[in-house]
Coordinates of C-alpha atoms in Angstrom, one line a residue:
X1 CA 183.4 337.4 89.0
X2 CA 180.8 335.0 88.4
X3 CA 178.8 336.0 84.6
X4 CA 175.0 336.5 85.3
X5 CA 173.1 333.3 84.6
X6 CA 171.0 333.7 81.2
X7 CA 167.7 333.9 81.8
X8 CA 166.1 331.9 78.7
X9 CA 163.9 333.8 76.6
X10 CA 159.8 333.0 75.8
X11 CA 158.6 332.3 72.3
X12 CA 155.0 333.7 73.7
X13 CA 153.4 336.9 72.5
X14 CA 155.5 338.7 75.5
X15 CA 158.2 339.1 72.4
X16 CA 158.2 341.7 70.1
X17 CA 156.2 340.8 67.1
X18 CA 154.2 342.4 64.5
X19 CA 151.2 341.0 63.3
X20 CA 150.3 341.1 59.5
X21 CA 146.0 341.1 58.7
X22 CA 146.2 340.7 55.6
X23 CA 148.9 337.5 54.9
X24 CA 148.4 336.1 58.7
X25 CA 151.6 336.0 59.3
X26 CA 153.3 336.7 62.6
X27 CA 156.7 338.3 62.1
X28 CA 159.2 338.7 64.7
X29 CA 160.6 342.5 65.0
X30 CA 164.8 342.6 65.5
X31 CA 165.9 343.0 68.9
X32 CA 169.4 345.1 68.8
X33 CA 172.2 343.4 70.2
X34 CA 172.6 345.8 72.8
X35 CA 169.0 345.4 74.5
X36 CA 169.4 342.1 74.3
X37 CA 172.7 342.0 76.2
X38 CA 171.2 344.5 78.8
X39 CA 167.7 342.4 79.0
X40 CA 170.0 339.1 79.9
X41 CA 172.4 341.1 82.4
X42 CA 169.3 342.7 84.5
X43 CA 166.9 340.1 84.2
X44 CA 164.5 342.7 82.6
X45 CA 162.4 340.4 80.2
X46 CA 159.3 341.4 78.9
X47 CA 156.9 339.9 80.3
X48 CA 154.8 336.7 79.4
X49 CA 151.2 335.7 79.4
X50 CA 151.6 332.1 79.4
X51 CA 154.0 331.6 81.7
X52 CA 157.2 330.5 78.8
X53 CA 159.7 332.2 80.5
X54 CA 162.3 329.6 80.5
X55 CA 161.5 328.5 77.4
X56 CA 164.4 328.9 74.3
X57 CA 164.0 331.2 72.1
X58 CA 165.4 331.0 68.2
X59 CA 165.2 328.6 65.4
X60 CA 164.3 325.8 67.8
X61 CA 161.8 328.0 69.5
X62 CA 158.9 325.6 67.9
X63 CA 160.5 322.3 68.7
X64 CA 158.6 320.1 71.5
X65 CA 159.8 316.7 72.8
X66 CA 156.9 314.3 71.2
X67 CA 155.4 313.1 74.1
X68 CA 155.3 309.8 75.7
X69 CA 153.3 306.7 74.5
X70 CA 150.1 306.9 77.3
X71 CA 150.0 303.6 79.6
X72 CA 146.9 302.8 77.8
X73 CA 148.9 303.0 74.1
X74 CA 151.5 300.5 75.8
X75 CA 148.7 298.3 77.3
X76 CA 147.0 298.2 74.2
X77 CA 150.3 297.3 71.7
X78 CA 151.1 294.6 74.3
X79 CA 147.5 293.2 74.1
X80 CA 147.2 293.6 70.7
X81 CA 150.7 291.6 70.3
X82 CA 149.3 288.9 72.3
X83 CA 146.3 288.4 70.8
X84 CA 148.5 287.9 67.3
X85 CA 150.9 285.6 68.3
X86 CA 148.1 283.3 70.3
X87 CA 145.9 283.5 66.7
X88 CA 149.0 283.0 65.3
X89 CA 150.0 279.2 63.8
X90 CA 153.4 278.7 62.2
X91 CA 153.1 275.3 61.1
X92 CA 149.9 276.2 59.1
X93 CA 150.6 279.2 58.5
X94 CA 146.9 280.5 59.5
X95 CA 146.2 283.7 61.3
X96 CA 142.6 283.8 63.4
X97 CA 141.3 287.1 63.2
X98 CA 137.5 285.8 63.6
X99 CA 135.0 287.4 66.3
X100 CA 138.2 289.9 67.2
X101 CA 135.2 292.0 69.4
X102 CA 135.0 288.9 71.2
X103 CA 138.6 288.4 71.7
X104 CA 139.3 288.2 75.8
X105 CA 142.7 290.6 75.3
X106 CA 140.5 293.4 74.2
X107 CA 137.2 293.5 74.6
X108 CA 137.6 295.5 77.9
X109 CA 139.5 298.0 76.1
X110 CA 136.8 300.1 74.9
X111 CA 138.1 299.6 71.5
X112 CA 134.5 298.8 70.2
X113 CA 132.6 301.2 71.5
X114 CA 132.3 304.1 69.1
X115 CA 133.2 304.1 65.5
X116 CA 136.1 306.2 65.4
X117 CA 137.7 304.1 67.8
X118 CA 136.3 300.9 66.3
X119 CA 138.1 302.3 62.8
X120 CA 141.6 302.5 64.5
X121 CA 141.8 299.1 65.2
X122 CA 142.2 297.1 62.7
X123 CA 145.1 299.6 61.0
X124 CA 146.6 299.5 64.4
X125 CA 146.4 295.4 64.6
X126 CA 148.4 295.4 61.0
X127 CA 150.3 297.7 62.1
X128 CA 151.4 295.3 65.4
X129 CA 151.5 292.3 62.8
X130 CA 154.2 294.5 61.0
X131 CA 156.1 294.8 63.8
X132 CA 156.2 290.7 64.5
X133 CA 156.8 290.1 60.9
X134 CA 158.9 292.7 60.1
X135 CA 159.2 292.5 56.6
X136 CA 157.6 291.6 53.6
X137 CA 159.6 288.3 53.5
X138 CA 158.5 287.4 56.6
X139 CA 155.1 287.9 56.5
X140 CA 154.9 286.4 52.8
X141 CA 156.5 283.1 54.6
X142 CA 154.3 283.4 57.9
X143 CA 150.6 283.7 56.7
X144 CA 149.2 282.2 53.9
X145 CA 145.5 282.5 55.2
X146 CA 143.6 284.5 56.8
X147 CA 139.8 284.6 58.7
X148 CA 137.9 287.2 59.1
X149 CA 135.1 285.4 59.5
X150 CA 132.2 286.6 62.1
X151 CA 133.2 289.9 62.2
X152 CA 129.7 291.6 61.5
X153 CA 131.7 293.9 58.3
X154 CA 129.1 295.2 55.9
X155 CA 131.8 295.4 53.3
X156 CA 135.8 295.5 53.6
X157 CA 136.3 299.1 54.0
X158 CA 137.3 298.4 57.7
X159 CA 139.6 296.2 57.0
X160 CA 141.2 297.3 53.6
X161 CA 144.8 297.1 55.3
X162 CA 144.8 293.3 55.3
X163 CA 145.7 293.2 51.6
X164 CA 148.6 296.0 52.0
X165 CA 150.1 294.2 55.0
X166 CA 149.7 289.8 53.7
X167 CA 149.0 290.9 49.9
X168 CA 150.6 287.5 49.2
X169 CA 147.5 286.1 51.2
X170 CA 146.2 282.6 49.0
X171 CA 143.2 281.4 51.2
X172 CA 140.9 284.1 52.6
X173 CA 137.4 283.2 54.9
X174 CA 134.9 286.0 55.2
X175 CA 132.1 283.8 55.9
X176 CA 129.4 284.6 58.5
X177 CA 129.4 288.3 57.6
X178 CA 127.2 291.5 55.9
X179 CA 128.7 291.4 52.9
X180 CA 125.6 291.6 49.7
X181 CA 127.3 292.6 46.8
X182 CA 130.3 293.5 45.2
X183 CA 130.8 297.0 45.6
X184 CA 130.9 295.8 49.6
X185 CA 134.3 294.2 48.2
X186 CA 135.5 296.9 45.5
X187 CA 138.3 297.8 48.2
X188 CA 140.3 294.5 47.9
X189 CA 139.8 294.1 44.1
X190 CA 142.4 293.4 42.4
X191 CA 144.6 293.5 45.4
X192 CA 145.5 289.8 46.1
X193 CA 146.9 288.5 43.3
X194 CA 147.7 285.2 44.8
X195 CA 144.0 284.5 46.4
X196 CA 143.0 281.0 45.5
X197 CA 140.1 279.9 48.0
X198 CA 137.7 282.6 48.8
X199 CA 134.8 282.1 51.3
X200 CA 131.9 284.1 51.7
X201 CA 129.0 281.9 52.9
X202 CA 126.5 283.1 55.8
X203 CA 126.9 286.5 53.3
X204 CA 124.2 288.1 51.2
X205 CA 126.2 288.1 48.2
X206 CA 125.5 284.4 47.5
X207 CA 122.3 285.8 46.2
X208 CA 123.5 288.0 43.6
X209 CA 123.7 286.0 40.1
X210 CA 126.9 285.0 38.7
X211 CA 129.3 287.2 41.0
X212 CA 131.9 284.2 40.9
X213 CA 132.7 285.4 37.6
X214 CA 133.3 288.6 38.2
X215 CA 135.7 287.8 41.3
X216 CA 137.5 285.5 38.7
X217 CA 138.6 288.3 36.9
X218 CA 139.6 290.0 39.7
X219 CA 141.6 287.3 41.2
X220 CA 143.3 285.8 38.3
X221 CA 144.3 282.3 40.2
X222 CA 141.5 282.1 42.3
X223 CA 140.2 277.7 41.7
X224 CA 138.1 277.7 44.6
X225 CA 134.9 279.7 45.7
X226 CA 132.9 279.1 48.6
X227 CA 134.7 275.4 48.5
X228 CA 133.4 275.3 45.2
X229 CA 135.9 275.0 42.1
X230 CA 135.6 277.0 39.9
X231 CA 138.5 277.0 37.6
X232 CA 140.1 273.6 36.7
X233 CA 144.0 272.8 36.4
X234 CA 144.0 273.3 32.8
X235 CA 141.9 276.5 33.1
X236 CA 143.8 278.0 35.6
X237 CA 147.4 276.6 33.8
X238 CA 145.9 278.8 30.3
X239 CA 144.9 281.7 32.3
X240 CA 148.6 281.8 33.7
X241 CA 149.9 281.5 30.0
X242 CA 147.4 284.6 28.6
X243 CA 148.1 286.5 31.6
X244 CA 151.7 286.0 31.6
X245 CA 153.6 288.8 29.6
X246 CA 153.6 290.4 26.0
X247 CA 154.9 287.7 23.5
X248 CA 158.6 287.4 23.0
X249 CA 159.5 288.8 19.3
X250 CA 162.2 287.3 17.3
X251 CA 165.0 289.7 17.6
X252 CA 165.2 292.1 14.7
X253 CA 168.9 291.9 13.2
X254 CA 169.5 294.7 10.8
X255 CA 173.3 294.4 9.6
X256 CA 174.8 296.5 6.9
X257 CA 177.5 294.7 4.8
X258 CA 178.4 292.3 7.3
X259 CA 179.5 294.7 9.8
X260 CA 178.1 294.0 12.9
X261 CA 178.2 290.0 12.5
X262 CA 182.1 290.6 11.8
X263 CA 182.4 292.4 15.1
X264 CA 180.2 290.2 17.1
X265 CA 182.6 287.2 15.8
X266 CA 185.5 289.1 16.2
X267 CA 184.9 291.1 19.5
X268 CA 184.1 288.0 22.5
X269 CA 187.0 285.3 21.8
X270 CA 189.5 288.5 21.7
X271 CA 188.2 289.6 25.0
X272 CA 188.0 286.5 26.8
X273 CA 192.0 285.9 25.2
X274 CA 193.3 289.2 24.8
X275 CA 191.7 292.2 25.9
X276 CA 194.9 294.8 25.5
X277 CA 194.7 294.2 21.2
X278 CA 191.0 294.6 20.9
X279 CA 190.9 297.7 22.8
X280 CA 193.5 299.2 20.2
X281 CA 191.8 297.3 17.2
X282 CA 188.3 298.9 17.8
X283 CA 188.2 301.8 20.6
X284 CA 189.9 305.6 20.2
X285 CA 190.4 308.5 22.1
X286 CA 186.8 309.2 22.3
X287 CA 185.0 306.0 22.4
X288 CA 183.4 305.4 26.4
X289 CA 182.8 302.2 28.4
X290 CA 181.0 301.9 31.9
X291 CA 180.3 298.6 33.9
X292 CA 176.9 298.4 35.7
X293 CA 176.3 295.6 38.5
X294 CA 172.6 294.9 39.1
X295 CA 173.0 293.2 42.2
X296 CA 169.3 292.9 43.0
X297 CA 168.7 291.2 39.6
X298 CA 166.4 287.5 40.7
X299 CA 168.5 284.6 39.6
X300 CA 167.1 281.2 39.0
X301 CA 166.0 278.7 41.6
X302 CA 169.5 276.4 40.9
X303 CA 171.6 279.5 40.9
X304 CA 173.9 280.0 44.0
X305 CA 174.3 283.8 44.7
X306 CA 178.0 284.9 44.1
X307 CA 179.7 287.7 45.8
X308 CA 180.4 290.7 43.3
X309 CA 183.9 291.8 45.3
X310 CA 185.8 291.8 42.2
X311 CA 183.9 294.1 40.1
X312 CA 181.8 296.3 42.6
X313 CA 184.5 298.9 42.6
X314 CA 184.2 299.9 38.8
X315 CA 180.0 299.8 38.8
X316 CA 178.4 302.6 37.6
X317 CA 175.1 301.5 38.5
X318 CA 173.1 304.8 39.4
X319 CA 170.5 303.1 41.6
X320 CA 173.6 302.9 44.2
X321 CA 176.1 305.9 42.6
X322 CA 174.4 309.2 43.0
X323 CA 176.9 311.5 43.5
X324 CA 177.8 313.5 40.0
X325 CA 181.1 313.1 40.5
X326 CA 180.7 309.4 41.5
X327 CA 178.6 308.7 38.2
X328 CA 181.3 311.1 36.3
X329 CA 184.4 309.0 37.7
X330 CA 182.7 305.5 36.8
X331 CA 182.5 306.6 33.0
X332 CA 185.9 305.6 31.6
X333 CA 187.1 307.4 28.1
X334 CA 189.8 306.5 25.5
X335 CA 192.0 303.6 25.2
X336 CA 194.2 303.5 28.2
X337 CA 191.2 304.5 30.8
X338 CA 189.1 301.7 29.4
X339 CA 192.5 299.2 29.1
X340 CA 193.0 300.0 32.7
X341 CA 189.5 299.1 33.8
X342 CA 189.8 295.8 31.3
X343 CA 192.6 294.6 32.4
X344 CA 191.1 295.0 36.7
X345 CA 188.7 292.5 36.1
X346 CA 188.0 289.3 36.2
X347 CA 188.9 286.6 33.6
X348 CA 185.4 285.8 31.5
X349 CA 184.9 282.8 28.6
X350 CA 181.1 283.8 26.4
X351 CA 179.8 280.8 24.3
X352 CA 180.2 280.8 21.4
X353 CA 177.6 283.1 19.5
X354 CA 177.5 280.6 16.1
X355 CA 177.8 277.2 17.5
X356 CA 175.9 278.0 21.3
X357 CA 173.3 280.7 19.5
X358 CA 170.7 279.4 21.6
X359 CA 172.2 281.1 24.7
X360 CA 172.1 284.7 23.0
X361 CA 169.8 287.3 22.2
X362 CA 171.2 289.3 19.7
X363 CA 169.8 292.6 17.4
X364 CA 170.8 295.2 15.3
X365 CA 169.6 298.4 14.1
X366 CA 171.3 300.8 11.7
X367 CA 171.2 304.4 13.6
X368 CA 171.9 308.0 11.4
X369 CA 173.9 311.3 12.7
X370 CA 177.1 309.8 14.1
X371 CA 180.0 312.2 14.5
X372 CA 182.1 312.0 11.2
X373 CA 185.7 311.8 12.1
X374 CA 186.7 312.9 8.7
X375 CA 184.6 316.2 9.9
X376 CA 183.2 316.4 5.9
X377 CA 179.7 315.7 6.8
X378 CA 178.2 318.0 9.0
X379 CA 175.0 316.1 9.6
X380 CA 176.5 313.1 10.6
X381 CA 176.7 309.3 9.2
X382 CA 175.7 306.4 9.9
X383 CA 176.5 303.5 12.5
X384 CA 174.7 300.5 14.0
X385 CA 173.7 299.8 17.3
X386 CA 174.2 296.1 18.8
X387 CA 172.8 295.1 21.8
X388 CA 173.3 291.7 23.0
X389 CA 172.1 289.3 26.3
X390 CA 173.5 286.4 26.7
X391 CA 176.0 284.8 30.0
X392 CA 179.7 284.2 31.1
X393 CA 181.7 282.0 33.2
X394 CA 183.9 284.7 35.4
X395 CA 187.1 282.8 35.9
X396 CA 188.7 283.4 39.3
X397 CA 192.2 281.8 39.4
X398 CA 194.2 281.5 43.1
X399 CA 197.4 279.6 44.0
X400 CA 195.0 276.7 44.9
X401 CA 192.1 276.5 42.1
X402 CA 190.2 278.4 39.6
X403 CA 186.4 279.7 40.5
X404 CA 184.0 279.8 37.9
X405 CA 180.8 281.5 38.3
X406 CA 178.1 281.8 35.5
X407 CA 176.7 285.2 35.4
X408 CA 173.7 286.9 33.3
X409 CA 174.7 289.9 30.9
X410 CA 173.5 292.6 28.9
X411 CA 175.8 294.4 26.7
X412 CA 175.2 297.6 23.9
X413 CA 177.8 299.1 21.5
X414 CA 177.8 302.1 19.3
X415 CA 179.3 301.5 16.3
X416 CA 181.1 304.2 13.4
X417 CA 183.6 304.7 11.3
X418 CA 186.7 305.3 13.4
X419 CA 191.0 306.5 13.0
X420 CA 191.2 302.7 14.2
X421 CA 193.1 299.6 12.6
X422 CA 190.3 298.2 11.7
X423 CA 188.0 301.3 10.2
X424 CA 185.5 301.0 13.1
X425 CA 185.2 302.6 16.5
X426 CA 183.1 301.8 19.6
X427 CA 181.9 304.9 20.3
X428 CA 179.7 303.8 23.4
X429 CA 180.1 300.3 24.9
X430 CA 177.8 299.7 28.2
X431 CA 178.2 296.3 30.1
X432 CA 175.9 295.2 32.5
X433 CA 176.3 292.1 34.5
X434 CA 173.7 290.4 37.0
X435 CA 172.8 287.4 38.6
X436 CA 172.3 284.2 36.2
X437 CA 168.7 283.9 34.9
X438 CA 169.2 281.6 31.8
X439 CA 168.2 282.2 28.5
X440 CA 164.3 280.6 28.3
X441 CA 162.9 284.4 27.6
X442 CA 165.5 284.8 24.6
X443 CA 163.1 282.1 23.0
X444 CA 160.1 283.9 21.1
X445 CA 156.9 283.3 21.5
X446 CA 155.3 281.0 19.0
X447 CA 151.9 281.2 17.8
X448 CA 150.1 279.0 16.0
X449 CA 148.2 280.3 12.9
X450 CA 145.0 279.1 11.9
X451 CA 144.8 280.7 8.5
X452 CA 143.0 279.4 5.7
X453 CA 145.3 277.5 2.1
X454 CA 147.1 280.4 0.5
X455 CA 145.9 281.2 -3.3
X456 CA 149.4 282.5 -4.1
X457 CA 151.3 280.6 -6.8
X458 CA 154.4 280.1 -6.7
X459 CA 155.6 282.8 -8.4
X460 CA 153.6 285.4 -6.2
X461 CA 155.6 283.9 -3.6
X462 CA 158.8 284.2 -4.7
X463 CA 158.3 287.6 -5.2
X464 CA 157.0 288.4 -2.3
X465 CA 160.5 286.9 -0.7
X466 CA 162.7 288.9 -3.7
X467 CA 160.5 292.2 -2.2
X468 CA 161.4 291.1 1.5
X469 CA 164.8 290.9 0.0
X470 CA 165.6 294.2 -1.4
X471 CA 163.9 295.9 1.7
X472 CA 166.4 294.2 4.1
X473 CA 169.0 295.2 2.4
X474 CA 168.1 298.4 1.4
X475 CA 165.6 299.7 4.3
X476 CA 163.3 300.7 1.4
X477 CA 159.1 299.9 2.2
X478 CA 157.8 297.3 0.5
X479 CA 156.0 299.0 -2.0
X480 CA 158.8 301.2 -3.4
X481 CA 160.7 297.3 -3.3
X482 CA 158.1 295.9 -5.3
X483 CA 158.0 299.0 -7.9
X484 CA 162.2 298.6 -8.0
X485 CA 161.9 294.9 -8.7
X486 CA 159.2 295.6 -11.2
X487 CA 161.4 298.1 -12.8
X488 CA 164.6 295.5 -12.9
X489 CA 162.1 292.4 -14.0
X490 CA 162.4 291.1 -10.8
X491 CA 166.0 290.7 -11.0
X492 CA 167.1 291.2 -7.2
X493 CA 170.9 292.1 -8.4
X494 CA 170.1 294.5 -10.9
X495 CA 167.6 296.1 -8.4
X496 CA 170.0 296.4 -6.2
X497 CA 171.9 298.2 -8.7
X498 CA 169.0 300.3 -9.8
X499 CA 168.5 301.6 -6.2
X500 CA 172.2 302.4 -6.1
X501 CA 171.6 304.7 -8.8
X502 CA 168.7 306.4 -8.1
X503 CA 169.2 306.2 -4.2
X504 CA 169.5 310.1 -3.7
X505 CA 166.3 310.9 -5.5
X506 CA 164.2 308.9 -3.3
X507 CA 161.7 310.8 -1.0
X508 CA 161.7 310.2 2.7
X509 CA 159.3 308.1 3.0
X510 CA 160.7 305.5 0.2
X511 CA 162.8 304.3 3.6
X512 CA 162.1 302.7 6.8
X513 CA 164.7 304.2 8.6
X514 CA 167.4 306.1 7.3
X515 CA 170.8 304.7 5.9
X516 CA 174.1 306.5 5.6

């Protein structure tokens, strides 16, 4: 026997609903499964007001198709697309948007002739530049300037999407327009940071005194104005230089006894030789390496990209891992995890960190509350954290030839007192690696003082450097140095002593950090 067809069920008001006043919610009342078996087998539907009866009913009840693009939308993207690519030159890299009212592949299409629609276009002409330049690449490397000139725009609001769409945009014409003040520009402030010729004659702002200075500050290379210069190659090269970034501080290396320096020494040559020993010379049961590629790291301009095959497989890097369990895997724990993962990769030779310092970036900081693996101190001692930058050479051998490739790297221990051969454990060791980017930013900052002959004698001097001393070594302030010295005759040795002996009745804030 043939089964009954189903008759598909309407989503209108012809279904049983309730209707709540108060929350304005509709709510659908349950059908039994019996009815609706006997309502498909007769056919017996309840009926519908609008007509929905073969409409489907259930979770995808309020699904539509979305409908097709109108023969006008298509006309218009393909005029639009047009226009661009004819106002469009490659070899100067110059994109014609003047008089666009004007423009022969639109003004018949009514786009002008009332403001809402007026509004749409220029969003929707981006939008059609996005699609010819389809990424940010692209249209950084097609269009270097822009003309908007002729336009009649009282101010920018109309065309604010210019700067999200070529925000690398360095000559810009709005001449020939309304614009009379700055407000009429507030949109775009700020917004092009690479704008260096700006035009706005044939505007009212030319009247308004001194507004070139404010637009310098809001375009921080802008030279020319109006075809005017006004900031000179040396002007512009100091803004670039005050601008540029915070000053690069001398790294801040904070040792105790010797310990870090030793390990620093120590640590590289053994891993570029022999990585098996150094695992069991420094790392326990508990002690935790990960390995983090930042493949979208910029390397410099005379750096060839090299392929990161041989180490992508152990990368714990979380803006690619996001699965727990993926993040959980890539953290390796106790010796033979983390001599597994060694022993996997790639061959490496580090400069050396006495003779080569220039090519390292090196600090230490003493850190309290480490995990006592004699279990006698419940609040912990204390360690030293290391965090080093510097670069490689990964050594690839084949049957044929070696590969080397010169990679950036990044690279923090946590150091304690450990059950190892030599007394200390790497409790956390995180290694990242990247593309090469050299070592200029290791470099600090230096600023020249202009401060008037010092008064000091000599001997305020030298103890000044005796009270430097003692804090350094003992992470006391200055002042409780000074008082210690005093107290010793300024006898750096038997100040040391002194604080030695007195060390536990120190208040808190005799210390600039805390020492174990």
């Amino acid at each position: 026997m043939t089964p009954p067809a189903r008759t598909k069920r309407s989503a209108s008001p012809g279904h049983t609903s309730s209707y709540n006043s108060n929350a304005g919610i509709k709510k659908r009342s349950p059908v039994p499964r019996n009815e609706r078996a006997s309502k498909l087998k007769t056919g017996n539907n309840p009926p519908n007001n609008n007509n929905n009866n073969n409409k489907r009913q259930g979770p995808r009840a309020g699904l539509r198709r979305l409908p097709a693009q109108s023969t006008e939308t298509r006309d218009l993207k393909v005029r639009l697309s047009a226009m661009v690519k004819r106002r469009h030159d490659p070899e100067t890299k110059f994109l014609d948007l003047t008089t666009l009212a004007k423009d022969p592949e639109i003004n018949n299409t009514g786009m002008f002739d009332s403001k809402s629609r007026e509004a749409k276009f220029f969003p929707a002409l981006m939008a059609i530049c996005e699609t010819i330049f389809p990424s940010g690449f692209k249209r950084r490397e097609a269009v270097v300037s822009v003309s908007l000139a002729s336009n009649d725009l009282p101010n920018v609001a109309a065309v604010t999407t210019l700067a999200q769409t070529f925000p690398n945009t360095k000559n810009l014409d709005l001449s020939n327009n309304h614009i009379s003040d700055l407000k009429s520009l507030e949109p775009w402030r700020r917004k092009f940071r690479y704008l260096e010729h700006l035009i706005l004659t044939g505007n009212p702002i030319e009247n308004v005194p001194d507004f070139h200075l404010e637009l310098m500050k809001w375009y921080p290379n802008l030279r020319l104005l109006n075809g005017v210069q006004v900031r000179s190659e040396e002007e512009f090269t100091q803004s670039k230089k005050r601008k540029a970034t915070l000053p690069v501080q001398p790294a801040l290396f904070r040792d105790q006894d010797g310990v870090a320096e030793n390990f620093i020494k120590q640590f590289f040559p053994a891993f570029d030789n022999e990585r098996a020993p150094l695992i069991e010379h420094f790392y326990g049961p508990t002690s935790t390496f990960s390995l983090n590629i930042d493949t979208q790291a910029r390397a410099t301009n005379k750096t060839v990209l090299a392929p990161w095959d041989s180490w992508i497989k152990k990368s714990r890097n979380q803006m690619k891992i996001t699965s727990v369990h993926g993040r959980k895997y890539r953290i390796f724990k106790g010796v033979d995890a983390i001599r597994e993962t060694w022993l996997s990769l790639p061959a490496t030779r580090h400069p050396d960190p006495v003779a080569e310092n220039e090519k390292w970036c090196i600090e230490c900081q003493p850190i309290p509350g480490l995990p006592d693996p004699t279990g006698s101190s419940p609040t912990g001692v204390g360690g030293l954290m290391i965090v080093l930058h510097g670069e490689l050479e990964e050594h690839n051998k084949t049957a044929k030839a070696t590969t080397i490739r010169r990679r950036s790297f990044d690279r923090a221990f946590i150091l304690g007192p450990g059950n190892t051969p030599s007394g200390i454990q790497v409790l956390n060791d995180i290694w990242t690696l990247r593309a090469y980017g050299g070592y200029e930013a290791f470099k600090p900052t230096i600023t020249p003082q202009h401060s008037p002959a010092s008064n000091k004698t000599p001997e305020q001097v030298q103890q000044e450097l005796l009270a430097l001393e003692l804090s350094r070594l003992t992470n006391m302030t200055l002042e409780y140095s000074v008082m210690c010295l005093q107290e010793s005759d300024w006898d750096l040795k038997q100040a040391g002593q002194s604080f030695e002996t007195n060390r536990a009745k120190l208040p808190p804030t005799a210390f600039i950090g805390i020492t174990s």
